[in-house]
Short mmCIF file of C-alpha atoms in Angstrom, two decimals:
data_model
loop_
_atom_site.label_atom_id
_atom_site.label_comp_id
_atom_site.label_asym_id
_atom_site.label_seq_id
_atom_site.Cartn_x
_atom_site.Cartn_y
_atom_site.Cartn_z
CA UNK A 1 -22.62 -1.83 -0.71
CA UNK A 2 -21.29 -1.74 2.78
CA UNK A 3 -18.66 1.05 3.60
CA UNK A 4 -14.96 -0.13 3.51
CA UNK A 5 -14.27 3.10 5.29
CA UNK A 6 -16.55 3.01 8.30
CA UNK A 7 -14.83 -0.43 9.58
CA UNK A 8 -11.75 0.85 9.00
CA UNK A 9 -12.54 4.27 11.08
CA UNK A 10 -11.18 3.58 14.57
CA UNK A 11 -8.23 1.53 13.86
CA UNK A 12 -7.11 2.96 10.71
CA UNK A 13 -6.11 6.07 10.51
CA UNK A 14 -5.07 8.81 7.94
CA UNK A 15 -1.21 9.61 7.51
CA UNK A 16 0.46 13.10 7.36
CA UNK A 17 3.54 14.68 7.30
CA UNK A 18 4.06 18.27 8.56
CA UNK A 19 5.63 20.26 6.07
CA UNK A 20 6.85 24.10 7.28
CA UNK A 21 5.99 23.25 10.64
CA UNK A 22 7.12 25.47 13.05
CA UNK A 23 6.16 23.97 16.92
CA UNK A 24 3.75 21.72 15.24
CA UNK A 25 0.04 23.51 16.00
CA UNK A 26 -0.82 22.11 12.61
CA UNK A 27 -0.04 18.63 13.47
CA UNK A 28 -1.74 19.04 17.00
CA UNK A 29 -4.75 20.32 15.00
CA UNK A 30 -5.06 17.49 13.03
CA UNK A 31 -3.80 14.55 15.75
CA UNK A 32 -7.09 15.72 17.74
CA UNK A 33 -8.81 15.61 14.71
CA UNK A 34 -7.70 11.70 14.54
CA UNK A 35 -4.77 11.51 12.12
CA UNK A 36 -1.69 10.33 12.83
CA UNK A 37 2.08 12.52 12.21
CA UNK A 38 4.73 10.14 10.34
CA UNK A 39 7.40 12.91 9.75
CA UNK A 40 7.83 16.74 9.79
CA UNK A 41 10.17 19.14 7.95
CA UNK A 42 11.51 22.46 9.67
CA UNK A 43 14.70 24.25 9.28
CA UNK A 44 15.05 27.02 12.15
CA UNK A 45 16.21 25.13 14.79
CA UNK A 46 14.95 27.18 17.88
CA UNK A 47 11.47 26.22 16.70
CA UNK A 48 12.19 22.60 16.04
CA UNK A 49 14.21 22.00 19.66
CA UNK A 50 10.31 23.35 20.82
CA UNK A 51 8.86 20.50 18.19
CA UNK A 52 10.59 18.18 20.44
CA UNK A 53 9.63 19.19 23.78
CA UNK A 54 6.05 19.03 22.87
CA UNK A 55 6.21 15.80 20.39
CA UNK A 56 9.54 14.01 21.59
CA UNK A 57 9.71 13.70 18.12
CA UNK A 58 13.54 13.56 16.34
CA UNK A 59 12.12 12.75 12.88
CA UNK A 60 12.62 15.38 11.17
CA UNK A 61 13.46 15.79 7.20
CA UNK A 62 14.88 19.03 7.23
CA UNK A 63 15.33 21.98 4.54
CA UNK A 64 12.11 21.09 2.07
CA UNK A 65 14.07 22.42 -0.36
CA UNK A 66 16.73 19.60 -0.67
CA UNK A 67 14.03 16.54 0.26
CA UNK A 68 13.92 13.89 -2.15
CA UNK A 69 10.25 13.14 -2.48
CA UNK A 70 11.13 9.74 -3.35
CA UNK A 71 12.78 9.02 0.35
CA UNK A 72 9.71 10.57 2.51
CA UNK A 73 6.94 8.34 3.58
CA UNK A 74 3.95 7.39 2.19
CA UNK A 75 0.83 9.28 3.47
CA UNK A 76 -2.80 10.43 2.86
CA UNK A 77 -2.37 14.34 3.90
CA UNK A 78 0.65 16.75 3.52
CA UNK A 79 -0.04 20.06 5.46
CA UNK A 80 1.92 23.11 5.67
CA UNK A 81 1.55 26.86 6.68
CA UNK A 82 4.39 27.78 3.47
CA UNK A 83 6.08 30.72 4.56
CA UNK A 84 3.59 34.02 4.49
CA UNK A 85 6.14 36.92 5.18
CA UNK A 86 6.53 37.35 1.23
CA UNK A 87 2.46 37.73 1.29
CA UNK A 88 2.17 39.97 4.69
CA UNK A 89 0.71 43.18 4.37
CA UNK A 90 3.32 43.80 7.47
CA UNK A 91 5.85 42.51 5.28
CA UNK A 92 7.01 43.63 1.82
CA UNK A 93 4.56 41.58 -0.40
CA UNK A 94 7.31 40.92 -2.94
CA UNK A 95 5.41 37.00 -3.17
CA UNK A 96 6.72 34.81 -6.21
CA UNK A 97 9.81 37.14 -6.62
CA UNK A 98 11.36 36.36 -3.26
CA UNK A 99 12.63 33.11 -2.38
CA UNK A 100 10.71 32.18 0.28
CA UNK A 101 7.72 32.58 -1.69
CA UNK A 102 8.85 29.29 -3.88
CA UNK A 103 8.43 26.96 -1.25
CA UNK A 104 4.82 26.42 -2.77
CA UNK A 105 6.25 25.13 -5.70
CA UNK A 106 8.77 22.33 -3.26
CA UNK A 107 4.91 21.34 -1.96
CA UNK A 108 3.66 20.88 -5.28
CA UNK A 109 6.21 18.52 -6.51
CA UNK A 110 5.75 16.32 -3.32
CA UNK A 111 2.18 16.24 -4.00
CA UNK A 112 2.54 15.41 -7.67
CA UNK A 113 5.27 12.93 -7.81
CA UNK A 114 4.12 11.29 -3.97
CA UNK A 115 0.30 11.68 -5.64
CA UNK A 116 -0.84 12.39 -1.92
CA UNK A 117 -4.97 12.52 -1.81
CA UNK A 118 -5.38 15.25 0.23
CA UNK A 119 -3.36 18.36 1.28
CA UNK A 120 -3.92 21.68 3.82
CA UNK A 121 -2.11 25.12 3.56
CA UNK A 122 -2.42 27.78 5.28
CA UNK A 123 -0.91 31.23 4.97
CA UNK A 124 -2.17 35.14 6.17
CA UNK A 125 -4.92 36.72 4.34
CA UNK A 126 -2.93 39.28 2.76
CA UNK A 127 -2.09 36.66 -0.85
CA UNK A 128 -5.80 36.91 -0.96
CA UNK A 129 -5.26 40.56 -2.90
CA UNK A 130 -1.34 40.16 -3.16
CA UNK A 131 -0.54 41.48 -7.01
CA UNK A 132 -4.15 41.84 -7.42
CA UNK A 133 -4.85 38.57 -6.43
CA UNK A 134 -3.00 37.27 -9.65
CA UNK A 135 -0.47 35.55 -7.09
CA UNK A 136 -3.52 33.38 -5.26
CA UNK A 137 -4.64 32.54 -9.24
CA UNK A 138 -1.40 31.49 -9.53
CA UNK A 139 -1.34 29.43 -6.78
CA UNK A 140 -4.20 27.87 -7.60
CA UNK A 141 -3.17 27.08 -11.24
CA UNK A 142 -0.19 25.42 -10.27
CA UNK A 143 -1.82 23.23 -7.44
CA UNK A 144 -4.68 22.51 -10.18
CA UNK A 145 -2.54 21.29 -12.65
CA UNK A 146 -0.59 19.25 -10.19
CA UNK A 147 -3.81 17.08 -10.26
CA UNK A 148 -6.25 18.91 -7.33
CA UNK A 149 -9.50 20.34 -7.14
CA UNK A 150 -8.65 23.51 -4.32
CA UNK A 151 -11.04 25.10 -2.37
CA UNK A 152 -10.22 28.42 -0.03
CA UNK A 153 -11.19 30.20 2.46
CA UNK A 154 -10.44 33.20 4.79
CA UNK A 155 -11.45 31.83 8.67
CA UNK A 156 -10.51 33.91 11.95
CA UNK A 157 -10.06 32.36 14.67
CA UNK A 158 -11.69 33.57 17.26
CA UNK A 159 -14.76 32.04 15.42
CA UNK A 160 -13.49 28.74 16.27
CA UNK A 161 -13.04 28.52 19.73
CA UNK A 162 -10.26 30.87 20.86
CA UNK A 163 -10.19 34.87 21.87
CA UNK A 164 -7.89 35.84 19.75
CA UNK A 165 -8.99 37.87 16.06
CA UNK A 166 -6.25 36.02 13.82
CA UNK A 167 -7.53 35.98 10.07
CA UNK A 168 -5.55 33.28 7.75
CA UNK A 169 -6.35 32.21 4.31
CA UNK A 170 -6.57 27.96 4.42
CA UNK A 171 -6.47 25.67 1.48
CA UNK A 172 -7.90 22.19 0.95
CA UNK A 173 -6.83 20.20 -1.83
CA UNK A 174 -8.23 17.03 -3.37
CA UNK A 175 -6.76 14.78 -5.71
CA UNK A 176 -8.83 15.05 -8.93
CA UNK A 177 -9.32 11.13 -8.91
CA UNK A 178 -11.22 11.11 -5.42
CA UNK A 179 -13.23 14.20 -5.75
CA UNK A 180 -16.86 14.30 -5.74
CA UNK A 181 -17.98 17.61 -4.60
CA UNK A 182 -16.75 20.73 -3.21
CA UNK A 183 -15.03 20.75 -0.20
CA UNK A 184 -16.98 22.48 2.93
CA UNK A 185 -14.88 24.38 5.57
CA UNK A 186 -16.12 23.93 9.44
CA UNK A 187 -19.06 26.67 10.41
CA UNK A 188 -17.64 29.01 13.16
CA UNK A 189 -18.59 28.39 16.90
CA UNK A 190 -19.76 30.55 19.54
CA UNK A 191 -17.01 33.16 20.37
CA UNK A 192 -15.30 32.58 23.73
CA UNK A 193 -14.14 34.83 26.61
CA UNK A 194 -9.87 35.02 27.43
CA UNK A 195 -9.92 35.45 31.38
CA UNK A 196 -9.28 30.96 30.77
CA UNK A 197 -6.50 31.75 28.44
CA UNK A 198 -4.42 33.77 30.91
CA UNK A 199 -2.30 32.98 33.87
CA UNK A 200 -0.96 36.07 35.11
CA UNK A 201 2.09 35.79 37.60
CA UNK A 202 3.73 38.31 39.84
CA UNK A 203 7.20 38.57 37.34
CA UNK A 204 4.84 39.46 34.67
CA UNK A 205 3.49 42.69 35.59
CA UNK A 206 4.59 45.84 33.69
CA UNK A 207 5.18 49.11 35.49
CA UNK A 208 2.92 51.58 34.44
CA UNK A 209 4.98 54.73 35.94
CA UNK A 210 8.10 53.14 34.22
CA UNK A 211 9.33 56.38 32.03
CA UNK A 212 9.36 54.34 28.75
CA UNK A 213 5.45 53.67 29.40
CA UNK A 214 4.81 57.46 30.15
CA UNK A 215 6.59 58.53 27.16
CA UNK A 216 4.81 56.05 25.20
CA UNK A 217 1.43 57.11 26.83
CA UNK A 218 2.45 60.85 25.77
CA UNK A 219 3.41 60.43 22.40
CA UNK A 220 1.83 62.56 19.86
CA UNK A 221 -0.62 59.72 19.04
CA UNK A 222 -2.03 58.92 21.72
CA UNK A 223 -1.86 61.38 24.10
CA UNK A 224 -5.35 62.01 25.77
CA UNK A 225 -6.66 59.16 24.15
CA UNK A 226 -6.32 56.68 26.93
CA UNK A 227 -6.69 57.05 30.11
CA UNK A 228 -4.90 54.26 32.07
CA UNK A 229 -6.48 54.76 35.44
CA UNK A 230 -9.92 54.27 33.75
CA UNK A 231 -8.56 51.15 31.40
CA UNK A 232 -7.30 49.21 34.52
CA UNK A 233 -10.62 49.45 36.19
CA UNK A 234 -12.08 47.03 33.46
CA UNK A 235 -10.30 43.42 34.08
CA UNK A 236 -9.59 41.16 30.94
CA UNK A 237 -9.09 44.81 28.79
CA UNK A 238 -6.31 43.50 25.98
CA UNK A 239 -3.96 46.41 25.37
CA UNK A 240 -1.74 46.35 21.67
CA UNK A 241 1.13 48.39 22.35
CA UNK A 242 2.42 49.09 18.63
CA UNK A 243 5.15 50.71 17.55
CA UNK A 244 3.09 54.30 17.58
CA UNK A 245 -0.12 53.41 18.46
CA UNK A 246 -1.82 51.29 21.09
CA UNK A 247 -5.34 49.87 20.61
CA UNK A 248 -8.09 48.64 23.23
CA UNK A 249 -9.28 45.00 23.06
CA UNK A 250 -12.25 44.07 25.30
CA UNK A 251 -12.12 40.47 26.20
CA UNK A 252 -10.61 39.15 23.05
CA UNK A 253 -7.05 39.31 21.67
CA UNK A 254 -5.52 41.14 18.28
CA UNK A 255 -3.47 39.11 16.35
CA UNK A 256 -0.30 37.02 18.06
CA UNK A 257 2.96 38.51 15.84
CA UNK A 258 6.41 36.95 15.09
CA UNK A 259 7.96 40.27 15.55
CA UNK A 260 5.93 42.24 17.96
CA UNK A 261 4.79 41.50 21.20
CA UNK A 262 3.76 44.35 23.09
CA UNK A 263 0.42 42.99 24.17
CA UNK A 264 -0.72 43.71 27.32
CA UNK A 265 -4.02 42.91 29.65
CA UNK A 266 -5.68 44.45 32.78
CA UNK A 267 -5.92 42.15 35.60
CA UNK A 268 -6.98 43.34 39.29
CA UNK A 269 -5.86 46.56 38.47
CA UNK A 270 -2.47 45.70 37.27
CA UNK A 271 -1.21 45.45 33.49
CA UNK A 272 0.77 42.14 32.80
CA UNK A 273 2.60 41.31 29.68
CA UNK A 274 0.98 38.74 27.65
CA UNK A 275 3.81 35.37 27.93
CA UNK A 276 4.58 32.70 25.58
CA UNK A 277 2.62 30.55 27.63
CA UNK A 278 -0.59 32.24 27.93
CA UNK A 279 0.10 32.44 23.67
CA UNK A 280 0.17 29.25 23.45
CA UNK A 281 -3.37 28.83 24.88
CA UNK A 282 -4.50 31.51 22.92
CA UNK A 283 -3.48 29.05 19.63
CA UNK A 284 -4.96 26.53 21.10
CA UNK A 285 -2.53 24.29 22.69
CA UNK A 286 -3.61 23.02 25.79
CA UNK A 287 -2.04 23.06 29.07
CA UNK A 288 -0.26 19.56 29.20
CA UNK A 289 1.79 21.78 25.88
CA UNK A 290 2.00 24.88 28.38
CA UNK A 291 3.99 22.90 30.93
CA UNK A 292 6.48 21.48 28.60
CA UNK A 293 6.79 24.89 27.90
CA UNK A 294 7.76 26.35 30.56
CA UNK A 295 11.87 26.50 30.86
CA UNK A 296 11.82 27.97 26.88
CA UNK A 297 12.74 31.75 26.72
CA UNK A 298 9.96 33.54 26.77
CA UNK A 299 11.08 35.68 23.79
CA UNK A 300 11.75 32.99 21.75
CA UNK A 301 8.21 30.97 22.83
CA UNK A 302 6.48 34.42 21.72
CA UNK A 303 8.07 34.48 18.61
CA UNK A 304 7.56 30.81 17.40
CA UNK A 305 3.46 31.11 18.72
CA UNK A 306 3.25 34.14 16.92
CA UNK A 307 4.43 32.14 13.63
CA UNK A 308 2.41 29.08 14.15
CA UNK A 309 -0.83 28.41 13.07
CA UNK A 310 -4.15 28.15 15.54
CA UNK A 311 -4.71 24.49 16.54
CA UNK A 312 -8.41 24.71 17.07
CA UNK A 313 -8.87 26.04 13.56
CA UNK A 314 -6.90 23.08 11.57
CA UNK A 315 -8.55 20.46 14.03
CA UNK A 316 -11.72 21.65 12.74
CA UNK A 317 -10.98 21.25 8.99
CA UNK A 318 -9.41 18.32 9.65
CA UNK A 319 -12.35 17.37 10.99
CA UNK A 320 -14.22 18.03 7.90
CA UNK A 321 -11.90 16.55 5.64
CA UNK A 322 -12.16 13.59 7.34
CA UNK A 323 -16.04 14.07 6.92
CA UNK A 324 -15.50 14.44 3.25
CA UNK A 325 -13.41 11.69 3.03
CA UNK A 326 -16.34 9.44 5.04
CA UNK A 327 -19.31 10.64 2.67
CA UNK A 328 -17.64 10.48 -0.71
CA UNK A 329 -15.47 7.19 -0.91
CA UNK A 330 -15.45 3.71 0.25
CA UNK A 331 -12.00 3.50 1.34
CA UNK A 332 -10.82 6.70 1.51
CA UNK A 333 -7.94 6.87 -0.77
CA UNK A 334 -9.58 6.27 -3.85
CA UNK A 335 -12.79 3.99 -4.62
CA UNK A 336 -15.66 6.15 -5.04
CA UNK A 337 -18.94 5.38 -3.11
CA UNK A 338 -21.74 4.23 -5.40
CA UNK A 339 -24.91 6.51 -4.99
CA UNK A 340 -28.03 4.92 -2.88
CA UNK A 341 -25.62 1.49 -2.32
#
């Protein structure tokens, strides 16, 4: 039996709408993987007027919580990072009892009443043992008896093609009717190096005799500790500045924060602030997204990176989806492939 879904590859390509989306990493993920956006929901405005810049795209549903599933396009794939502060071990882990942690259950009525095939969330590692991990069993349930077969997994990605150590639980769900097997996330790649991923400019350097930065230096934790004459002898050294604490990266970056962004790196002997820009590499955007970038506050740019998901990680699942979708069905969306046809 030939394969529907083969001639249909290169001029037919899978839907999906980008629920939660922030500046839209998740749909750049998946347009390089070779589906197409139709729509995107996002409420905080700051990070939509980014949306824009990088997608000139005005389509936007708004608040997911007042969308009428019947009035949002048809598609193949619905993928969201549903808000994660409820599930942060930074945060307050309160989960299913604060409000933002209902949002999964505005994603599972799309799914069910739209009866989309497949669906990707993401959201940080800490639900994995949230309550116990009786709130990711939860999660589960309520996606499995929406009518999909869910597999997880944790991924960092620095294992798939950027420097920076970000650990995120991901979800793939498949409608019950299409699915064959289980669903297999991407292998990791060979880790790269930052000194690509940074642009260091003259306005960016921090002054390390400034008498906030001594103090800091001083400070019951880490006086001697560090030694910043010998740390700024060692170029592409990532610095964490935290509220207390600072910790020592070599050649790799800790996790981008909403809140946070004391990073800093070493540089011919100078320390420069980590920007919004040199963030967004470091999720994977590429350098066309940089530019458009570039008159957005930096503040605000290191903020809305810090909340969006990494691009090279959801190109590769996307990838495999697709790859899923290609060995287990004729068309796609719901004809099953016959064995040895």
């Amino acid at each position: 039996m030939r394969n529907i879904y083969l001639e249909k590859k290169n001029h037919c390509k899978l839907k999906f709408i980008d629920f939660c989306s922030g500046i839209g990493a998740g749909r750049l993920g998946l347009e390089l993987s070779g589906m197409t956006c139709v729509a995107h929901s996002e409420i905080n405005n700051d990070a939509d007027e980014t949306y824009k810049k990088f997608y000139n795209d005005n389509n936007n549903l708004g608040d997911l919580t007042q969308i009428d599933p019947e009035k949002i396009p048809q598609c193949d794939v619905l993928i969201a990072g549903f808000p994660c502060q409820t599930f942060s071990i930074v945060g307050k882990r309160a989960g299913f009892e604060d409000e933002r942690g209902q949002i999964i259950y505005y994603l599972r009525n799309i799914l069910k009443q739209k009866k989309i095939p497949y669906f990707i969330f993401e959201n940080v590692k800490g639900l994995v043992n949230h309550n116990k991990g009786q709130t990711l069993k939860a999660i589960i349930e309520l996606l499995d008896d929406a009518g999909y077969a869910v597999a997880y997994k944790v991924l960092n990605s620095i294992d798939y093609g950027v420097p920076q150590l970000r650990e995120r639980i991901y979800f793939v769900g498949i409608r019950k009717d299409l699915y064959i097997k289980r669903f297999v996330f991407p292998c990791s790649i060979k880790q790269v190096g930052i000194k690509k991923f940074l642009l260091s400019s003259n306005s960016d350097v921090l002054d390390i005799n400034h008498p906030t930065f001594k103090k800091y230096l001083s400070n019951k934790y880490n006086k001697n500790r560090i030694n910043i004459e010998e740390l700024l002898e060692q170029d592409y050294t990532v610095i964490d500045t935290r509220q207390s604490d600072l910790r020592v990266y070599i050649d790799k970056c800790p996790t981008l924060r909403t809140g946070r962004h004391g990073i800093l790196y070493v540089r011919n002997k100078k320390l420069y602030k980590l920007s919004g820009q040199e963030s967004l590499l470091l999720q994977g955007y590429t350098k066309e997204f940089v530019m458009k970038a570039k008159n957005i506050v930096n503040s605000k740019l290191l903020a809305q990176t810090g909340n969006a998901m990494t691009v090279n990680v959801i190109c590769a699942i996307g990838e495999s989806l697709l790859n899923y979708i290609e060995e287990n069905t004729i068309d796609g969306f719901g004809e099953k492939r016959l064995s040895n046809s």
